[in-house]
mmCIF file of C-alpha atoms and ligand atoms in Angstrom:
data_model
loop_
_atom_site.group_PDB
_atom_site.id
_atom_site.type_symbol
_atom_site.label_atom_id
_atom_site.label_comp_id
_atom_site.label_asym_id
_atom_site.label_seq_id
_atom_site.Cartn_x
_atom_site.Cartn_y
_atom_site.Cartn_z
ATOM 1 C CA UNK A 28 18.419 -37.203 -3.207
ATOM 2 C CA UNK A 29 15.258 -35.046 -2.252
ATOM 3 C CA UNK A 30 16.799 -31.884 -3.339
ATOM 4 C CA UNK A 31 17.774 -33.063 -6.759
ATOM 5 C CA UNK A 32 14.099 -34.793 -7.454
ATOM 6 C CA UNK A 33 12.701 -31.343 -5.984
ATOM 7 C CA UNK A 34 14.994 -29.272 -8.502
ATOM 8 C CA UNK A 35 13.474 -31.460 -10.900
ATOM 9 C CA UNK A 36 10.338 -31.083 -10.334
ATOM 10 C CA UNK A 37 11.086 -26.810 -10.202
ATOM 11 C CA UNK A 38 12.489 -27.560 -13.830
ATOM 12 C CA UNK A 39 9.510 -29.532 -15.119
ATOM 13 C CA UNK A 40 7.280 -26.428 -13.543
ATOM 14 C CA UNK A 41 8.820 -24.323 -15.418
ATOM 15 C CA UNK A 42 9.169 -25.837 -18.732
ATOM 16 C CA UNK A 43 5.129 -26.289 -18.782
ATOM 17 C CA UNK A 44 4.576 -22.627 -17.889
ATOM 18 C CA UNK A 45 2.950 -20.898 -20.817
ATOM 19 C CA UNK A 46 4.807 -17.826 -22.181
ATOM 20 C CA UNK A 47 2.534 -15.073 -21.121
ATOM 21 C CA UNK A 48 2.818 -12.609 -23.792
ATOM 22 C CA UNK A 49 3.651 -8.916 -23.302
ATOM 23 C CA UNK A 50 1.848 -6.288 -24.807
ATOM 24 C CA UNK A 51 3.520 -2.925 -24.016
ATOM 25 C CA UNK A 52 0.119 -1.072 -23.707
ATOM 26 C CA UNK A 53 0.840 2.980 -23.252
ATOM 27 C CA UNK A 54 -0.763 3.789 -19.968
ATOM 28 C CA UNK A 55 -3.712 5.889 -20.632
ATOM 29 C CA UNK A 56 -3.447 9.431 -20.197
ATOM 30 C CA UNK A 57 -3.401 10.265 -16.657
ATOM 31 C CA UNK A 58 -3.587 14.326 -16.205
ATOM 32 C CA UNK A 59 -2.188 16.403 -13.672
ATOM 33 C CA UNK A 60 -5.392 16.986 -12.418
ATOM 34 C CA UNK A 61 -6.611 13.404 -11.990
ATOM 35 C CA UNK A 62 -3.233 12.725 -9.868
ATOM 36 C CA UNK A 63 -4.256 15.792 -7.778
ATOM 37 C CA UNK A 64 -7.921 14.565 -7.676
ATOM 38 C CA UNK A 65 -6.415 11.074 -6.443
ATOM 39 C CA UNK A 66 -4.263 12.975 -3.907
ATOM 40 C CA UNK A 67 -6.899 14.536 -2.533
ATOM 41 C CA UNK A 68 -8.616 11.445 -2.794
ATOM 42 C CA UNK A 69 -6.167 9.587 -0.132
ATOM 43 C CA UNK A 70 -5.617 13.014 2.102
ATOM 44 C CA UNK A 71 -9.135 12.943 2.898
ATOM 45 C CA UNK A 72 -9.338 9.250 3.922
ATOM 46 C CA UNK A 73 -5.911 10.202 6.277
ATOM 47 C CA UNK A 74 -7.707 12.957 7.677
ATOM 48 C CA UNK A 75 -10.782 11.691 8.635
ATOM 49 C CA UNK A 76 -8.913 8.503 10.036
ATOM 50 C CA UNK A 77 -7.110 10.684 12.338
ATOM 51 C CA UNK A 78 -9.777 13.374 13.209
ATOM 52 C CA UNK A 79 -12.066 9.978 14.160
ATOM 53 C CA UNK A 80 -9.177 7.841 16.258
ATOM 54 C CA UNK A 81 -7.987 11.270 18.312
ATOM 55 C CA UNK A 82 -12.510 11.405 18.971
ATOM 56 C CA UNK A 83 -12.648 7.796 19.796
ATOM 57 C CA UNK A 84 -9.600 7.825 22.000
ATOM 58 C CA UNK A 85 -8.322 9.991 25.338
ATOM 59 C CA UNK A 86 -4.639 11.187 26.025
ATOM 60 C CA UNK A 87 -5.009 8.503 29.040
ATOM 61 C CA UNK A 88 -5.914 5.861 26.676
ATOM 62 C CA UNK A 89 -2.919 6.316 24.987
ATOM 63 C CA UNK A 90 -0.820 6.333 27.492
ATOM 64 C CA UNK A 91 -2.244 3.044 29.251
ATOM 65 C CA UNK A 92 -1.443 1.339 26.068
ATOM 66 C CA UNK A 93 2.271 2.346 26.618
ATOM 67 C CA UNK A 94 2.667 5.183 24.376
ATOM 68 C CA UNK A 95 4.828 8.170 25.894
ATOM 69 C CA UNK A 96 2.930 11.517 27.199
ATOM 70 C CA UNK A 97 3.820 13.514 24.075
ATOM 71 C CA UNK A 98 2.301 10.987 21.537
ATOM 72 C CA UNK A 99 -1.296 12.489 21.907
ATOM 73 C CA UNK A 100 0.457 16.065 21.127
ATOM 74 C CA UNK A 101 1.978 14.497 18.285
ATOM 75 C CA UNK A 102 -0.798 12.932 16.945
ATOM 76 C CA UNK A 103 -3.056 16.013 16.858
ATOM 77 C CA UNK A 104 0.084 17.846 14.741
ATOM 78 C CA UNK A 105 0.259 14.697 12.540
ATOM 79 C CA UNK A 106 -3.932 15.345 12.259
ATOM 80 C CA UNK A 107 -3.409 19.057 11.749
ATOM 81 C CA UNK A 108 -1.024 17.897 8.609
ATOM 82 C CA UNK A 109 -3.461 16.065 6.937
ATOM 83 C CA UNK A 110 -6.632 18.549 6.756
ATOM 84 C CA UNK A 111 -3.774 20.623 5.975
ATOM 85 C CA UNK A 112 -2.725 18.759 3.047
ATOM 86 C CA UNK A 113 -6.665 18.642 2.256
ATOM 87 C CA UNK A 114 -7.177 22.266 1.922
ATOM 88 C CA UNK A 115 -3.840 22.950 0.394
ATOM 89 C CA UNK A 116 -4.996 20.106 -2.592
ATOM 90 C CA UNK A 117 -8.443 21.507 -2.707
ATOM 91 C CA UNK A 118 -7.385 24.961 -3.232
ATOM 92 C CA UNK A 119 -5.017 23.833 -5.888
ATOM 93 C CA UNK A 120 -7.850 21.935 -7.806
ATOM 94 C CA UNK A 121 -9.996 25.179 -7.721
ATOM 95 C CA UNK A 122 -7.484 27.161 -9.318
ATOM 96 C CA UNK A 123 -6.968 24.716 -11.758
ATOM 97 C CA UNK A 124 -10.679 25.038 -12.375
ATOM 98 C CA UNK A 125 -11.335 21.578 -11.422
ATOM 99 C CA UNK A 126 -14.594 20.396 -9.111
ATOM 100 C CA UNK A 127 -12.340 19.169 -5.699
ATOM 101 C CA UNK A 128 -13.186 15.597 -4.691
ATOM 102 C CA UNK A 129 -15.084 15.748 -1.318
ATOM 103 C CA UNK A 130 -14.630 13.510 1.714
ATOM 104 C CA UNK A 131 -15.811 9.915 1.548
ATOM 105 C CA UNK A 132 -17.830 7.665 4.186
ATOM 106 C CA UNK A 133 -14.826 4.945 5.728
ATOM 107 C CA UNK A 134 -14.843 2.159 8.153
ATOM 108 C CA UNK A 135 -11.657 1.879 9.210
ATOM 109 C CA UNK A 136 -12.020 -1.191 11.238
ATOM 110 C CA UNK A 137 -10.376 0.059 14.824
ATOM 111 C CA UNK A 138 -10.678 -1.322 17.626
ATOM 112 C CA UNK A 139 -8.453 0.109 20.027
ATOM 113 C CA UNK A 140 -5.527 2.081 19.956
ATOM 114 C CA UNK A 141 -3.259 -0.362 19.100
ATOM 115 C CA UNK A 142 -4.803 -1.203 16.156
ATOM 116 C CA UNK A 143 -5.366 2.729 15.584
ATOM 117 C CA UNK A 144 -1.804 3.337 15.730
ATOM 118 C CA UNK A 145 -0.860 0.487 13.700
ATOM 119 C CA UNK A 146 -3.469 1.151 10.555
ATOM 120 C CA UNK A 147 -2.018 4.792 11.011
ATOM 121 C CA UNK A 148 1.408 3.681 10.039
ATOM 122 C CA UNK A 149 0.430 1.297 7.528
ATOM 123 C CA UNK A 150 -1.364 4.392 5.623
ATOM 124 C CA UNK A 151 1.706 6.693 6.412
ATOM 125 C CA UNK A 152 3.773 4.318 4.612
ATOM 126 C CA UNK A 153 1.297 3.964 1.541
ATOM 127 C CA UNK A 154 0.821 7.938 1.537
ATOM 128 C CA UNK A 155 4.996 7.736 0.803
ATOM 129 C CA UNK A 156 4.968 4.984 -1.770
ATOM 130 C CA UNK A 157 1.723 6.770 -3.794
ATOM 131 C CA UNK A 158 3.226 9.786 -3.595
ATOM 132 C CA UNK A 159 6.891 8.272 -4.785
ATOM 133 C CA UNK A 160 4.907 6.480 -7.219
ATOM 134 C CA UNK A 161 3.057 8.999 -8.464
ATOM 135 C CA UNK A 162 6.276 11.690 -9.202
ATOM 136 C CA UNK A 163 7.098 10.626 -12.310
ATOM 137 C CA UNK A 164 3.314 11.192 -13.877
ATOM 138 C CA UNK A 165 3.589 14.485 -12.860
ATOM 139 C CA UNK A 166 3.557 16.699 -15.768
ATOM 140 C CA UNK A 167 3.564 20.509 -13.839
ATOM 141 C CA UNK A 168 6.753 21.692 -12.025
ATOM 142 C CA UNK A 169 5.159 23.180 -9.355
ATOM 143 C CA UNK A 170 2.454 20.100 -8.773
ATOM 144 C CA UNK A 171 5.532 18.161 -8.044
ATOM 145 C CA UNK A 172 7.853 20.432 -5.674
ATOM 146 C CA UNK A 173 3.921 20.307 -3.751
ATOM 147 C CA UNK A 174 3.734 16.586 -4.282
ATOM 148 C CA UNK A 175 7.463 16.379 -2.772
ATOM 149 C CA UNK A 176 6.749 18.437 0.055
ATOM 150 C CA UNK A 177 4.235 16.663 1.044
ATOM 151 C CA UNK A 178 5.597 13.180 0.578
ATOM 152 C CA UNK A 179 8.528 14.385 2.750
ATOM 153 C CA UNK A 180 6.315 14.964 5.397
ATOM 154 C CA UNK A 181 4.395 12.086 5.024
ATOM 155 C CA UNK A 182 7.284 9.878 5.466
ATOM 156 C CA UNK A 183 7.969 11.209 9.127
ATOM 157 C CA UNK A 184 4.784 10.766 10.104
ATOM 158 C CA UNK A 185 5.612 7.694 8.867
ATOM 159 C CA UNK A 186 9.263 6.910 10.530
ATOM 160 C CA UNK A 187 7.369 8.432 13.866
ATOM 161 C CA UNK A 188 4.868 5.844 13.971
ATOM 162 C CA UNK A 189 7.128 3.151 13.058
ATOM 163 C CA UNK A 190 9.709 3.902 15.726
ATOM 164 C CA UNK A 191 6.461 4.526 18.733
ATOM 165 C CA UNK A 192 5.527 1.231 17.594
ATOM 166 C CA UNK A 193 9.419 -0.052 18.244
ATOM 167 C CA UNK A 194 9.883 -0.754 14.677
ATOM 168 C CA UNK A 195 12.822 0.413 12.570
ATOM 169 C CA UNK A 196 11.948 4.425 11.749
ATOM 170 C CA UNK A 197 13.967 3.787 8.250
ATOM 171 C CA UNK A 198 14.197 0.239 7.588
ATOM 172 C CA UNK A 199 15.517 0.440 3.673
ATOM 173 C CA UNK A 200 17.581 2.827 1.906
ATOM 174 C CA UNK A 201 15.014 3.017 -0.205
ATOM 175 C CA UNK A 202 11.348 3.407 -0.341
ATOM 176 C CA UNK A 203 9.313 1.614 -2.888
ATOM 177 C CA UNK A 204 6.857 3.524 -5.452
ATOM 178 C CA UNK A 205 3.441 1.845 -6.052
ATOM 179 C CA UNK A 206 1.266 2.915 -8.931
ATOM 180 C CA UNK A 207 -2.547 4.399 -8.916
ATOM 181 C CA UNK A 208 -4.202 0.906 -9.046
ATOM 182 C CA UNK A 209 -1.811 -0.353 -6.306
ATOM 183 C CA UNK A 210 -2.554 2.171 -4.114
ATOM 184 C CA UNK A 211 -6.418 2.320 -4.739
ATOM 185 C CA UNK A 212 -6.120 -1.353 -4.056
ATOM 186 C CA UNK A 213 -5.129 -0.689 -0.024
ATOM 187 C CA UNK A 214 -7.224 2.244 -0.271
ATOM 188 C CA UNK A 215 -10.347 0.730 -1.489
ATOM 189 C CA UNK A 216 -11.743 -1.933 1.321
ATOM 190 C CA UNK A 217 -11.513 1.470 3.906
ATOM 191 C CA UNK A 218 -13.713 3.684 1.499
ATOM 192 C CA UNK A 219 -17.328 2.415 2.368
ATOM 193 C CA UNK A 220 -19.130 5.058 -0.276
ATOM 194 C CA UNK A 221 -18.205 8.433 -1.639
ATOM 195 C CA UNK A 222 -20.660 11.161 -3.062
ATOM 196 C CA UNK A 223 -21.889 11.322 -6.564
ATOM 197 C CA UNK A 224 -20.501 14.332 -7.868
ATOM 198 C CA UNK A 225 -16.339 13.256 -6.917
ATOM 199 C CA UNK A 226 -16.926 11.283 -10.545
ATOM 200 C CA UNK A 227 -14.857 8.220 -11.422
ATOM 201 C CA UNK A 228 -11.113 8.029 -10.693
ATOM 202 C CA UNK A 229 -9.319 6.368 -13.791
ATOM 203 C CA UNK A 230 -8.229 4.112 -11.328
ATOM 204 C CA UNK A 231 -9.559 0.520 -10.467
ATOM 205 C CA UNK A 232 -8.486 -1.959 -7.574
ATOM 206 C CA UNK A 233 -7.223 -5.536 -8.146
ATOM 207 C CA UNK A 234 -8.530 -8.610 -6.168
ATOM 208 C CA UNK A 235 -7.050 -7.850 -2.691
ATOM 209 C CA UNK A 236 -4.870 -9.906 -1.146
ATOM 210 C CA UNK A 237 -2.985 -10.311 2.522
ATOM 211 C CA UNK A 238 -0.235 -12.221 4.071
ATOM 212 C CA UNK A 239 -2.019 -15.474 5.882
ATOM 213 C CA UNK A 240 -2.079 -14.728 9.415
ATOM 214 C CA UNK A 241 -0.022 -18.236 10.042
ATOM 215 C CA UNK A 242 2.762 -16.928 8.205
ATOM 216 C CA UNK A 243 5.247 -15.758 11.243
ATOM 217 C CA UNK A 244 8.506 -16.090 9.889
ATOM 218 C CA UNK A 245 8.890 -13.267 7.389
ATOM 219 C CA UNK A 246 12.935 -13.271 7.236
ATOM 220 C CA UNK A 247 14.681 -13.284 3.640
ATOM 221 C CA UNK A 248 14.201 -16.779 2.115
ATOM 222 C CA UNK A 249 11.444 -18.207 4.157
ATOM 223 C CA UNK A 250 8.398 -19.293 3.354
ATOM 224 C CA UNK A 251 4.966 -16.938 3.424
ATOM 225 C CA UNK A 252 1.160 -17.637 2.340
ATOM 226 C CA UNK A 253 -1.123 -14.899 0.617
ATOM 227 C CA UNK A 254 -4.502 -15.250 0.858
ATOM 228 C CA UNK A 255 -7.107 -14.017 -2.064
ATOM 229 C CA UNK A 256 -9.962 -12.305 -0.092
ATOM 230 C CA UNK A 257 -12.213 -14.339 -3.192
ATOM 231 C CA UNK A 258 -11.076 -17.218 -4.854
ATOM 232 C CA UNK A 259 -9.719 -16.982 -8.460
ATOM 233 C CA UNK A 260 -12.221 -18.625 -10.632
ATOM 234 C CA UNK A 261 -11.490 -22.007 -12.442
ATOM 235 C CA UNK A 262 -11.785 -20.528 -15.951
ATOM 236 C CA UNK A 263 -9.231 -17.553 -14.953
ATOM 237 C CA UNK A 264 -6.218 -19.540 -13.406
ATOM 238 C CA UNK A 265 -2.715 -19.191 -14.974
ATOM 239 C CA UNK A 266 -0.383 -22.282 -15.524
ATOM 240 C CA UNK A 267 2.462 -20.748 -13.822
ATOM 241 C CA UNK A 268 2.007 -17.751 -11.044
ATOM 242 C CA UNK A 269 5.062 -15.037 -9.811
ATOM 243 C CA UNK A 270 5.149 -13.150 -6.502
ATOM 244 C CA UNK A 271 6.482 -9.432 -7.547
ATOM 245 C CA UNK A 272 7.821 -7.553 -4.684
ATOM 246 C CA UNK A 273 8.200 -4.068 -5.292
ATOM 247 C CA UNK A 274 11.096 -1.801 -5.566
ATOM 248 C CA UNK A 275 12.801 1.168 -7.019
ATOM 249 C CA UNK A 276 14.815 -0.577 -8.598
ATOM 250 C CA UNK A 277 12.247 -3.082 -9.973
ATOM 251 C CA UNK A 278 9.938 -6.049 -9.073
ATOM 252 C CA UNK A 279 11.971 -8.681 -7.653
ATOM 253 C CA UNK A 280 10.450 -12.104 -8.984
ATOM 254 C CA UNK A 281 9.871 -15.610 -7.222
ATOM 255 C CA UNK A 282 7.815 -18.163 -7.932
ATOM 256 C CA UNK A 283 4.458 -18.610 -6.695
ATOM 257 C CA UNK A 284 2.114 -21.610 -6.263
ATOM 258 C CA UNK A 285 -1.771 -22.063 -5.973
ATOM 259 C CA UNK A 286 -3.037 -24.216 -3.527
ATOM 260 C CA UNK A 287 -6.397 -24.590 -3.545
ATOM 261 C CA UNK A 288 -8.271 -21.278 -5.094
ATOM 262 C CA UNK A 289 -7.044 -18.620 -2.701
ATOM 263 C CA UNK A 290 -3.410 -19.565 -1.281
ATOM 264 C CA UNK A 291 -0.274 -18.406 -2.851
ATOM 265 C CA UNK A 292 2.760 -19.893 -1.343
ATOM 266 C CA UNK A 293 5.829 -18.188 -2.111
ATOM 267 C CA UNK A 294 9.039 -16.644 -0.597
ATOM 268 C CA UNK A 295 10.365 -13.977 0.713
ATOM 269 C CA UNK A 296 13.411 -12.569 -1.107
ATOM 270 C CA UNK A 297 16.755 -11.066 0.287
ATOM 271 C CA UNK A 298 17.204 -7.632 0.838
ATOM 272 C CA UNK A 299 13.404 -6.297 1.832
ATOM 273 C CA UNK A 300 13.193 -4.824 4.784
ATOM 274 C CA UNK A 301 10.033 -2.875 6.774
ATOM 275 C CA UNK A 302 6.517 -2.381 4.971
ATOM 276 C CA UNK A 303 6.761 -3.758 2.098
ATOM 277 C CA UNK A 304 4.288 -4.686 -1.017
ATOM 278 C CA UNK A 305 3.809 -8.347 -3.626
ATOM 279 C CA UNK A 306 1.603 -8.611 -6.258
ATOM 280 C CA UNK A 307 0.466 -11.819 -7.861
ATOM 281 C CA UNK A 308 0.942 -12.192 -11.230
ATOM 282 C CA UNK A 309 0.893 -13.795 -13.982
ATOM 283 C CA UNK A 310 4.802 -12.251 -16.107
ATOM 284 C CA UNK A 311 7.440 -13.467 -14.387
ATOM 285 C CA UNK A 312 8.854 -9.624 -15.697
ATOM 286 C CA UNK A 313 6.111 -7.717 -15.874
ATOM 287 C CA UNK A 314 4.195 -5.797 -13.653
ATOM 288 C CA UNK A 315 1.133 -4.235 -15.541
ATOM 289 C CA UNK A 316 -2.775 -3.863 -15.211
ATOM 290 C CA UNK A 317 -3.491 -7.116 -17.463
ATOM 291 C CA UNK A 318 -0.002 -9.614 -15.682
ATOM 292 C CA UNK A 319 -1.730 -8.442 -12.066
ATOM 293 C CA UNK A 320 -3.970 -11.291 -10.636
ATOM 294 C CA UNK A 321 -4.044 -9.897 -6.933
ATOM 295 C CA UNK A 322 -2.528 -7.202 -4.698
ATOM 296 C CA UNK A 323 -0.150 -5.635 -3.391
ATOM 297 C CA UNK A 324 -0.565 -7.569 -0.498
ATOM 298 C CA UNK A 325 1.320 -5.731 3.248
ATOM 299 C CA UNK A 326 3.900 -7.506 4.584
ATOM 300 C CA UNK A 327 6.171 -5.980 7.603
ATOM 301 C CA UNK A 328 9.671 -7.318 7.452
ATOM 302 C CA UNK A 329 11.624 -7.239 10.407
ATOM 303 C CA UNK A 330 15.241 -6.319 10.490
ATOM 304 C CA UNK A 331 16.416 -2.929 9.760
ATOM 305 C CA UNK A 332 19.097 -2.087 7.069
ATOM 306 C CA UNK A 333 22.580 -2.970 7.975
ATOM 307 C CA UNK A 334 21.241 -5.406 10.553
ATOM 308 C CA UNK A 335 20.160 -8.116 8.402
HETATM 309 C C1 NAG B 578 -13.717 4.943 15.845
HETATM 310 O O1 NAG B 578 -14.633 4.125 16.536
HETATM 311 C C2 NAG B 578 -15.610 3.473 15.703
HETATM 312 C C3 NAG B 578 -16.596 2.760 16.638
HETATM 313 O O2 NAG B 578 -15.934 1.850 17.457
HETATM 314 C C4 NAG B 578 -14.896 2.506 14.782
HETATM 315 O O3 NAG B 578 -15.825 1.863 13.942
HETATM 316 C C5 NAG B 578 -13.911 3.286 13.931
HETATM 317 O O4 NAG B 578 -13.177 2.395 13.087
HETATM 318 C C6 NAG B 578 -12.958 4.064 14.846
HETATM 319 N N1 NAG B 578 -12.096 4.858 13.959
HETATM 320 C C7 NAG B 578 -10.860 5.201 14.278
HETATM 321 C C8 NAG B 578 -10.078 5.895 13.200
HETATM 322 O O5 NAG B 578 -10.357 4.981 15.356
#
């Protein structure tokens, strides 16, 4: 009985949802340089995360919060990486004639090295996904063998941190791409001011959004919260709302309610696994700058592949 009035209701939701139209709108032209100037952009926020948390934090402090007596080691290589991957971009921009972006002021928020290790991780796996996102944009050969190369290396820095943290190293078969505004999205609320002459990005963030912190149970099927850091105004709410979660393969669509002016309830679809990324929005197909209402939000879901 409750399960056929609730289908009913579903039904009735989605009769009185609007069609939101779809205007294929070419994606203005992004150069090679921009994507190396946004590159550049994120290695220099990586860097200065880890050049900071290796300052703020001993060898012994590491290893009293359990990690093993290599980790420090590691972490200094993983460092070295990164202002490697800053002068390698910054050289490239030079010879390409372009002015290199410079280093930005951050607050990164840690407190300890827990929660070093774990926003180190997080930004591991967003290095992969912009880079993976980014690919296809670019334009010169020999940009993207670079772009690979470094993406490659990103993602065991990533799979490192993942597995010191006793999550899966490789929880998917695949990883998902997320576009510029995606990634300037998680990138933004770290980047407290940067200096006059980087210029403008063509890039812009979208409301941010995170999983609610009473949302636990993050298996396939169940039920999760998002949480707009502001509230959508009155005048800009949609009839009918869409959690995207990102993959290779496509968004994966399900339905997404408002409650109140910052809570999106909505559920967690089969077959995600590890960090992984939903957008509000307002297509239940389409995942552009004008369907986006919010996002991508982080949400870590437990269970590696084949052990769903
Ligand atoms: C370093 O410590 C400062 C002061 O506690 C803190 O604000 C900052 O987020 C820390 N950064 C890292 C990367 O650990």
């Amino acid at each position: 009985m409750l399960f056929h009035s609730t289908s009913a209701l579903v039904l009735l939701a989605t009769s009185s949802c609007l069609a939101y139209p779809h205007h294929s709108k070419p994606k203005a032209g992004i150069t090679d340089v921009d994507i190396l100037q946004y590159a550049l952009t994120l290695e220099h926020l990586e860097d200065k995360f880890y050049r900071e948390g290796l300052a703020n934090f001993t060898k012994q402090q590491f290893v009293e919060a359990g990690f093993d007596g290599t980790f420090y080691s590691n972490l200094k290589e993983v460092s070295f990486d990164e202002t490697t991957h800053v002068s390698f971009l910054t050289q490239t921009l030079q010879a390409a004639k372009a002015n290199p972006v410079a280093e930005c002021t951050y607050a990164f928020g840690v407190t300890d090295v827990k929660t070093f290790v774990a926003t180190a991780s997080i930004l591991e796996g967003v290095g992969v996904s912009a880079y993976l996102g980014a690919a296809a944009s670019i334009a010169n050969k020999n940009y993207l063998t670079a772009a690979g190369s470094i993406l490659t290396v990103e993602s065991r820095h990533s799979a490192y941190l993942r597995a010191s943290q006793k999550q899966s190293p490789f929880p998917q078969p695949f990883d998902a791409p997320l576009d510029f505004n995606e990634v300037y999205t998680l990138a933004a609320p770290f980047i407290v001011s940067c200096p006059k002459s980087n210029g403008q990005l063509p890039v812009k963030a979208f409301p941010a959004l995170s999983l609610d912190p009473a949302s636990t149970n993050l298996a396939s099927n169940a039920q999760v919260t998002l949480d707009t850091k502001d509230p959508i105004h009155q005048d800009k709410k949609a009839s009918c709302y869409y959690a995207a979660w990102i993959a290779v393969t496509g968004p994966v669509f399900v339905s997404a309610t408002l409650e109140g002016n910052n809570k999106f309830h909505t559920t967690v679809p089969a077959g995600f696994h590890g960090q992984s990324y939903v957008v509000i929005t307002k297509s239940k197909d389409k995942v552009t700058d004008d369907t986006v209402v919010a996002g991508p939000a982080i949400v870590e879901i437990p269970g590696a592949n084949g052990s769903t």
